[in-house]
Amino acid sequence: MRRFVADKAKSLFHLSRSFQRRPEPLNPLQSLLLTRFLSSTSIVDCPSPSPSSSTMDPPTPLTLHTINPKVLKCEYAVRGEVVTIAQRLQQELKDNPGSHPFDEILYCNIGNPQSLGQQPITFFREVLALCDHPSLLDKSETSGLFSADSIDRAWTILDQIPGRATGAYSHSQGIKGLRDAIAAGIEARDGFPSDPNDIFLTDGASPGVHMMMQLLIRSESDGILCPIPQYPLYSASIALHGGTLVPYYLDEATGWGLEISDLKKQLAAAKSKGLSVRALVVINPGNPTGQVLSEENQRQIVEFCKKEGLVLLADEVYQENVYVPDKQFHSFKKVVRSMGYGDEDIALVSFQSVSKGYYGECGKRGGYMEVTGFSADIKEQIYKVASVNLCSNISGQILASLVMNPPKVGDESYESYRGERDGILSSLARRAKTLEDALNSLEGVTCNKAEGAMYLFPRIRLPEKAIKAAEAANTAPDAFYCKRLLNATGVVVVPGSGFGQVPGTWHFRCTILPQEDKIPAVVSRLTEFHRGFMDEFRD
Amino acid sequence: MSPKALDYESLNENVKKVQYAVRGELYLRASELQKEGKKIIFTNVGNPHALGQKPLTFPRQVVALCQAPFLLDDPNVGLLFPADAIARAKHYLSLTSGGLGAYSDSRGLPGVRKEVADFIGRRDGYPSDPELIFLTDGASKGVMQILNAIIRGEGDGVLVPVPQYPLYSAAIALFGGSLVPYYLEETANWGLDVADLRQSVAQARRKGITVRAMVIINPGNPTGQCLSAANLREILQFCYQENLVLLGDEVYQQNIYQDERPFISVKKVLMDMGGPMSKEVQLVSFHSVSKGYWGECGQRGGYFEMTNIPPRTVDEIYKIASISLSPNVPAMIFLGLMVNPPKPGDISYDQFVRESKEILESLRRRARIMTDGFNSCRNVVCNFTEGAMYSFPQIRLPPRAIEAAKKAGKVPDVFYCLKLLEATGISTVPGSGFGQKEGVFHLRTTILPAEEDMPAIMASFKKFNDEFMEQYEDHRGYSRM
């Protein structure tokens, strides 16, 4: 009894001291105790409570307790825990060289080519610089520093911008002339026309994805089919918008194949749980898995979406990253149209970006979505949401139009453009192969070929001892492996759990982006680490 | 017939609720008319470069060099670019890890955030922590991120000034929260009364709403008023007592057209107040490269600074930023240059100062020309534009005009603005897009049209207005106020 009274007094005292600033919301009981306490005692130095604040209303400054729970729920491993550790190690190396068994941190966690030495395409940068500072075009010296066709292209683009004002907000879908150019580029790629009014230029492809999730998700009863493994923008965006991710599993044994039977199974299971499945996300070429879908597969997916009334969300940002001669990128738009389907048949949103391909212009935040098969009133709503942010950055818009309309045969810059492009793509193909082979040579590791994109997603078979050690360290086994790898070699990869994987299997995602001359070091460090790891934990 | 995947029925309700008049009905009609060949003067959005304001030379030189670093290797680069622009380009490139084309830290380049922190420190006289400064693709994205973190559901309310810049109402609708209005008093120069704030909060709480945050826009948009230090102290005190996060939209801090009330940041006032308040009141302050004398709207560059937000909450906000990987890097260079412009002695200093002064002095003159022009109409009352970029005249509409509007199925100020557009090509935003008291009508126009065009524009407006009044007036009386 005494203990209870003492505890009660202690908690009241704590409450009274914290009244001036309550950092945590009080539960109703605490509130009640506090009000009683206040009414019988005066408190010095307490701001006179306004009538409203001594009610049952809990105080609500912004803390973890009162933050939007959807924010807490979402995860994004690409820049998650392992990366935070890497940044700390990098700082330590800077402050104290030699403090680690490696000289530098190698960020293989993120598809950020230019941060690892990939050079931008000269022609694109020439045009962008001229558009950034149009007065250059009035100076005669400019023709001595810029190629003639980049000057021409800059003029063409500036003439499409009212007042040549690249610093002005544009139309909320993006500058019309640039959308025309992109539509023309899409038509040249696919052989089917594209309507500039269907194109929404965005700050990278990601905001477009968020916009679509916002439109589609009404509550957690709305489900979105996503591939497992997936690029965690999708899981994060679904969580942020309060929806439910409905997984469909890519088959590792068949090169990460997509089986329609699994799609159907997952859809049925979701429906039986009372979910309303709204859309299907397909990433082609895949991330993290790198597979390039066959046209037949794509047709099956289109039929499936049409039959089930699903919006097809086609993430095609890696469309220019295909490394195998027996596969080719076909846009879903092309597949849909070649099946004879029009806007009345299927709703399709295709995403493209300036961040990947051979251009790798991540920092520019350029991209677009082509929205087809939606009614006018939906397009109006998409426009409305886009208009709240006014427009995407103009430089990124210009770059998107360049990516979809690069120099052609006969243009002054064509040869050098072609050389730069082919150099980057062939190097990526070589690095993909070298790393794939290296990973496959490791004990207990199998790695599917990277047919496209920028990643390898090897499967590691972790010995029981390692799994136990991970558990003891309160870490997922693949994260345990990745952290050990980082601490031993400075190589940063992302644990497979960040992308989703069949339970009981472990993977990590590693980019193929370190410059070619760094690849041997990556391979040897990785190989040495893995040998040591297996020696330590082998069953 | 295939089942329709996404139709209006099955759209997220929150999206349906969103309104953003700045690019709404009037703008769409104006665009239609423009396509038909009519000359339109777009005064619907604070978009200086679209109305002829030139970009400042120095930042464009720096960014162009960063965009095409191979220029820096060319022996002839000095023929096209001054030495200080070249040096600055090299400086900003050194802050990136791979140039403009690499994703930066999700919070923005650390070096630029440090420059922003230094600027804030100089401006306010109190140190600022770069770790609490996040760069964003425009200030609007930052506002959205913060409101998304705060709003859990419709039980959460956010105090928003009426009239307000409709980003706030749109974002609150999008995130499913509740907008709790507090009215600015037009007759008191759009002043803010704390008693009115208390009343708004009490009313909201009676409805079961938990009021979480308060938005102030200083200088105001659309109203232009500049808050005094005393006003800001009252607001901070209020937020402290009511446990509200204060969102300080300060994107117009460089647009001040009177000398009685210079800009003072709400952060400075908070720090000046000292004591437990300065350590406890939660504040997020927003700034942008879109306004001021820069007007670089198309770059989408902005930042927010957090004060007294707990570390783990900061981490969560960082996490959300990281999903979009990073803001755009060229805009970060504009931000860096904005907070760190050319200094006396720099080669480009004189030109920079000349260009900036010209713009600011002209804006000040245009603010006066517009206010006076509106006030010269007998049915129009217009508070002086103390700051920002807008004029928000009150248009007193005769009862017959209001009836005609109703018959046409339009809100009265929309009716008026559409007629104004069709008669003169002036594209404004009706006051209903910003919120106003019942029965009181306004329109918002910018003060951005070129100074030499202003007299003609105001004459054109007056002619239309007087003819409109001729048509609808019958001396019975006016709309209230």
Short mmCIF file of C-alpha atoms in Angstrom, two decimals, chain A residues 20-22 47-48 50 52-53 57-69 71-76 78-79 87 110-112 114-115 122 125-126 128-129 131-134 136 139 141-142 145-146 165-172 203 206-207 210 212 214-218 231 233 236 240 278 306-311 343-345 347 355-356 360-365 373-374 377-378 381 383-385 387-395, chain B residues 1-13 15-20 22-23 27-28 45-47 49-50 57 60-61 63-64 66-71 74 76-77 79-81 97-98 100-106 137 140-141 144 148-152 165 167 170 174-175 198 205 209-212 240-243 245 276 280 282 290-291 295-300 309-310 312-313 316-320 322-330:
data_model
loop_
_atom_site.label_atom_id
_atom_site.label_comp_id
_atom_site.label_asym_id
_atom_site.label_seq_id
_atom_site.Cartn_x
_atom_site.Cartn_y
_atom_site.Cartn_z
CA GLN A 20 5.38 23.06 -18.52
CA ARG A 21 6.33 20.98 -21.48
CA ARG A 22 4.75 17.59 -21.94
CA PRO A 47 2.31 29.30 -17.66
CA SER A 48 -1.37 29.78 -16.89
CA SER A 50 -5.57 28.18 -21.23
CA SER A 52 -8.32 24.27 -23.72
CA SER A 53 -5.10 22.70 -22.53
CA ASP A 57 -6.90 16.67 -25.00
CA PRO A 58 -3.42 15.18 -25.11
CA PRO A 59 -0.63 17.59 -25.99
CA THR A 60 0.59 16.98 -29.47
CA PRO A 61 3.95 18.34 -30.41
CA LEU A 62 5.63 16.42 -33.16
CA THR A 63 7.35 13.36 -31.76
CA LEU A 64 7.56 9.69 -32.60
CA HIS A 65 4.39 9.19 -30.61
CA THR A 66 2.39 11.66 -32.63
CA ILE A 67 3.97 11.40 -36.05
CA ASN A 68 1.81 10.03 -38.85
CA PRO A 69 2.02 6.25 -38.24
CA VAL A 71 5.56 7.44 -41.93
CA LEU A 72 6.80 5.11 -39.19
CA LYS A 73 5.60 2.09 -41.13
CA CYS A 74 7.46 2.68 -44.34
CA GLU A 75 10.98 1.46 -44.98
CA TYR A 76 13.54 2.22 -47.65
CA VAL A 78 18.51 1.45 -50.31
CA ARG A 79 19.48 4.29 -48.00
CA GLN A 87 28.83 7.00 -43.90
CA ILE A 110 22.52 2.57 -55.06
CA GLY A 111 22.08 3.02 -58.80
CA ASN A 112 24.02 6.29 -58.87
CA GLN A 114 27.99 9.36 -61.90
CA SER A 115 28.93 9.22 -58.23
CA THR A 122 28.65 15.49 -73.56
CA ARG A 125 25.36 18.65 -71.00
CA GLU A 126 26.16 21.09 -73.78
CA LEU A 128 21.63 21.93 -70.81
CA ALA A 129 24.38 24.48 -70.18
CA CYS A 131 19.58 26.41 -71.84
CA ASP A 132 20.72 27.31 -68.33
CA HIS A 133 22.47 30.41 -69.61
CA PRO A 134 20.85 31.38 -72.91
CA LEU A 136 25.72 32.33 -74.31
CA LYS A 139 28.08 35.39 -78.08
CA GLU A 141 32.83 32.71 -78.82
CA THR A 142 30.20 30.11 -78.00
CA LEU A 145 33.28 25.89 -77.23
CA PHE A 146 30.04 24.09 -78.12
CA ALA A 165 12.38 31.67 -69.66
CA THR A 166 13.89 28.45 -68.27
CA GLY A 167 13.43 29.90 -64.80
CA ALA A 168 9.66 30.14 -65.06
CA TYR A 169 7.15 27.57 -63.83
CA SER A 170 5.94 25.70 -66.88
CA HIS A 171 2.64 24.00 -67.66
CA SER A 172 2.04 21.52 -64.84
CA ASP A 203 11.07 15.30 -60.80
CA SER A 206 9.49 8.41 -58.28
CA PRO A 207 7.05 11.34 -57.83
CA HIS A 210 3.71 8.38 -55.62
CA MET A 212 -0.46 7.06 -58.91
CA GLN A 214 -2.20 8.44 -54.11
CA LEU A 215 -4.94 8.15 -56.69
CA LEU A 216 -5.34 4.40 -56.40
CA ILE A 217 -5.19 3.85 -52.64
CA ARG A 218 -8.28 4.79 -50.65
CA TYR A 231 12.53 -1.91 -55.69
CA LEU A 233 10.00 2.63 -53.60
CA ALA A 236 7.38 2.45 -49.17
CA LEU A 240 2.94 5.87 -46.98
CA ARG A 278 -6.23 -1.98 -57.90
CA LYS A 306 -7.28 -6.30 -68.88
CA LYS A 307 -9.32 -9.23 -67.64
CA GLU A 308 -9.03 -8.33 -63.96
CA GLY A 309 -9.49 -4.59 -64.40
CA LEU A 310 -6.08 -3.73 -62.96
CA VAL A 311 -4.09 -0.63 -63.76
CA ASP A 343 -7.45 3.26 -74.43
CA GLU A 344 -10.81 1.57 -73.83
CA ASP A 345 -9.17 -1.77 -73.15
CA ALA A 347 -5.19 1.45 -68.25
CA SER A 355 18.63 8.58 -63.98
CA LYS A 356 19.56 5.26 -65.56
CA GLY A 360 22.82 8.15 -65.49
CA GLU A 361 21.69 11.68 -64.65
CA CYS A 362 20.29 10.86 -61.20
CA GLY A 363 20.95 14.28 -59.67
CA LYS A 364 18.88 16.08 -62.28
CA ARG A 365 15.59 14.53 -61.23
CA GLY A 373 -6.44 4.29 -70.90
CA PHE A 374 -7.87 6.63 -68.30
CA ASP A 377 -12.02 13.04 -65.49
CA ILE A 378 -9.21 10.90 -64.08
CA GLN A 381 -7.50 14.70 -61.32
CA TYR A 383 -3.39 17.14 -63.62
CA LYS A 384 -4.89 18.74 -60.52
CA VAL A 385 -2.54 16.89 -58.17
CA SER A 387 -0.60 21.41 -60.40
CA VAL A 388 -0.34 21.72 -56.60
CA ASN A 389 3.41 21.36 -57.02
CA LEU A 390 3.20 23.69 -60.05
CA CYS A 391 5.71 21.87 -62.24
CA SER A 392 8.84 19.70 -62.29
CA ASN A 393 12.27 21.29 -62.68
CA ILE A 394 12.78 22.67 -66.19
CA SER A 395 16.32 21.43 -66.64
CA MET B 1 -16.38 -4.75 -71.70
CA SER B 2 -13.41 -4.92 -69.34
CA PRO B 3 -14.05 -3.71 -65.79
CA LYS B 4 -12.80 -0.14 -65.52
CA ALA B 5 -9.60 -0.16 -63.53
CA LEU B 6 -9.69 3.36 -62.17
CA ASP B 7 -12.72 5.52 -62.59
CA TYR B 8 -13.91 8.60 -60.75
CA GLU B 9 -15.99 6.45 -58.42
CA SER B 10 -13.02 4.49 -57.17
CA LEU B 11 -10.60 7.38 -56.91
CA ASN B 12 -9.05 8.23 -53.53
CA GLU B 13 -11.58 10.59 -51.92
CA VAL B 15 -7.67 13.52 -54.14
CA LYS B 16 -11.20 14.54 -55.10
CA LYS B 17 -11.26 17.03 -52.24
CA VAL B 18 -8.10 18.81 -53.36
CA GLN B 19 -8.51 22.26 -54.86
CA TYR B 20 -5.73 24.46 -56.19
CA VAL B 22 -3.88 29.04 -58.77
CA ARG B 23 -3.95 26.63 -61.68
CA TYR B 27 -6.06 29.51 -65.55
CA LEU B 28 -7.52 26.74 -67.68
CA VAL B 45 0.94 32.75 -60.26
CA GLY B 46 4.09 34.26 -58.76
CA ASN B 47 6.19 33.41 -61.81
CA HIS B 49 10.45 35.14 -65.38
CA ALA B 50 7.27 34.34 -67.28
CA THR B 57 23.46 36.67 -64.65
CA ARG B 60 23.24 31.22 -64.50
CA GLN B 61 26.91 31.46 -65.40
CA VAL B 63 25.26 26.64 -63.07
CA ALA B 64 26.05 26.49 -66.80
CA CYS B 66 28.66 23.11 -63.43
CA GLN B 67 26.40 21.59 -66.05
CA ALA B 68 29.24 21.34 -68.57
CA PRO B 69 32.44 20.93 -66.55
CA PHE B 70 34.44 20.22 -69.70
CA LEU B 71 34.19 23.98 -70.27
CA ASP B 74 38.90 24.80 -72.14
CA ASN B 76 39.01 29.91 -73.83
CA VAL B 77 36.48 29.61 -71.02
CA LEU B 79 36.18 34.61 -72.90
CA LEU B 80 32.69 33.60 -71.92
CA PHE B 81 32.71 33.49 -68.13
CA SER B 97 30.29 13.55 -55.32
CA GLY B 98 30.35 13.20 -59.07
CA LEU B 100 25.33 17.50 -61.03
CA GLY B 101 24.34 14.06 -62.28
CA ALA B 102 24.78 12.12 -59.05
CA TYR B 103 22.11 11.73 -56.38
CA SER B 104 23.24 13.75 -53.40
CA ASP B 105 22.58 13.02 -49.74
CA SER B 106 18.80 12.77 -49.42
CA ASP B 137 12.57 20.27 -54.84
CA SER B 140 6.20 23.12 -51.62
CA LYS B 141 7.69 19.62 -51.44
CA MET B 144 4.10 18.47 -48.06
CA ASN B 148 2.46 14.42 -44.12
CA ALA B 149 4.48 13.73 -41.00
CA ILE B 150 2.06 15.67 -38.79
CA ILE B 151 -1.34 14.62 -40.11
CA ARG B 152 -2.49 11.21 -38.93
CA TYR B 165 -1.88 30.20 -50.34
CA LEU B 167 -0.93 24.73 -51.20
CA ALA B 170 -4.63 21.22 -50.88
CA LEU B 174 -4.58 15.26 -49.71
CA PHE B 175 -3.35 13.91 -46.38
CA ARG B 198 -7.94 31.00 -29.59
CA ARG B 205 -11.62 21.20 -30.32
CA ILE B 209 -10.31 17.95 -33.70
CA THR B 210 -6.82 17.83 -32.24
CA VAL B 211 -5.07 20.95 -33.43
CA ARG B 212 -1.50 19.96 -34.26
CA TYR B 240 3.90 27.20 -26.92
CA GLN B 241 0.76 27.23 -24.84
CA GLU B 242 -1.22 25.10 -27.26
CA ASN B 243 1.62 22.71 -28.15
CA VAL B 245 4.16 22.93 -34.40
CA PRO B 276 12.27 27.25 -22.07
CA GLU B 280 10.66 23.72 -26.79
CA GLN B 282 8.66 23.24 -32.52
CA SER B 290 11.49 30.93 -56.60
CA LYS B 291 10.74 34.36 -55.15
CA GLY B 295 12.41 34.36 -59.29
CA GLU B 296 13.95 31.02 -60.28
CA CYS B 297 10.68 29.12 -60.04
CA GLY B 298 11.57 26.58 -62.70
CA GLN B 299 14.60 25.30 -60.81
CA ARG B 300 12.48 23.89 -57.99
CA ILE B 309 12.12 18.66 -33.49
CA PRO B 310 13.28 15.54 -31.60
CA ARG B 312 14.23 10.46 -33.90
CA THR B 313 11.47 12.46 -35.56
CA GLU B 316 11.77 9.73 -39.78
CA ILE B 317 11.51 12.85 -41.92
CA TYR B 318 14.94 11.99 -43.35
CA LYS B 319 13.68 8.50 -44.09
CA ILE B 320 10.76 9.87 -46.13
CA SER B 322 15.35 9.23 -48.81
CA ILE B 323 12.55 7.39 -50.63
CA SER B 324 12.78 10.05 -53.33
CA LEU B 325 16.56 9.65 -53.17
CA SER B 326 17.58 13.26 -53.46
CA PRO B 327 16.40 16.70 -54.50
CA ASN B 328 17.71 18.05 -57.82
CA VAL B 329 21.32 19.12 -57.63
CA PRO B 330 21.35 22.18 -59.93
#
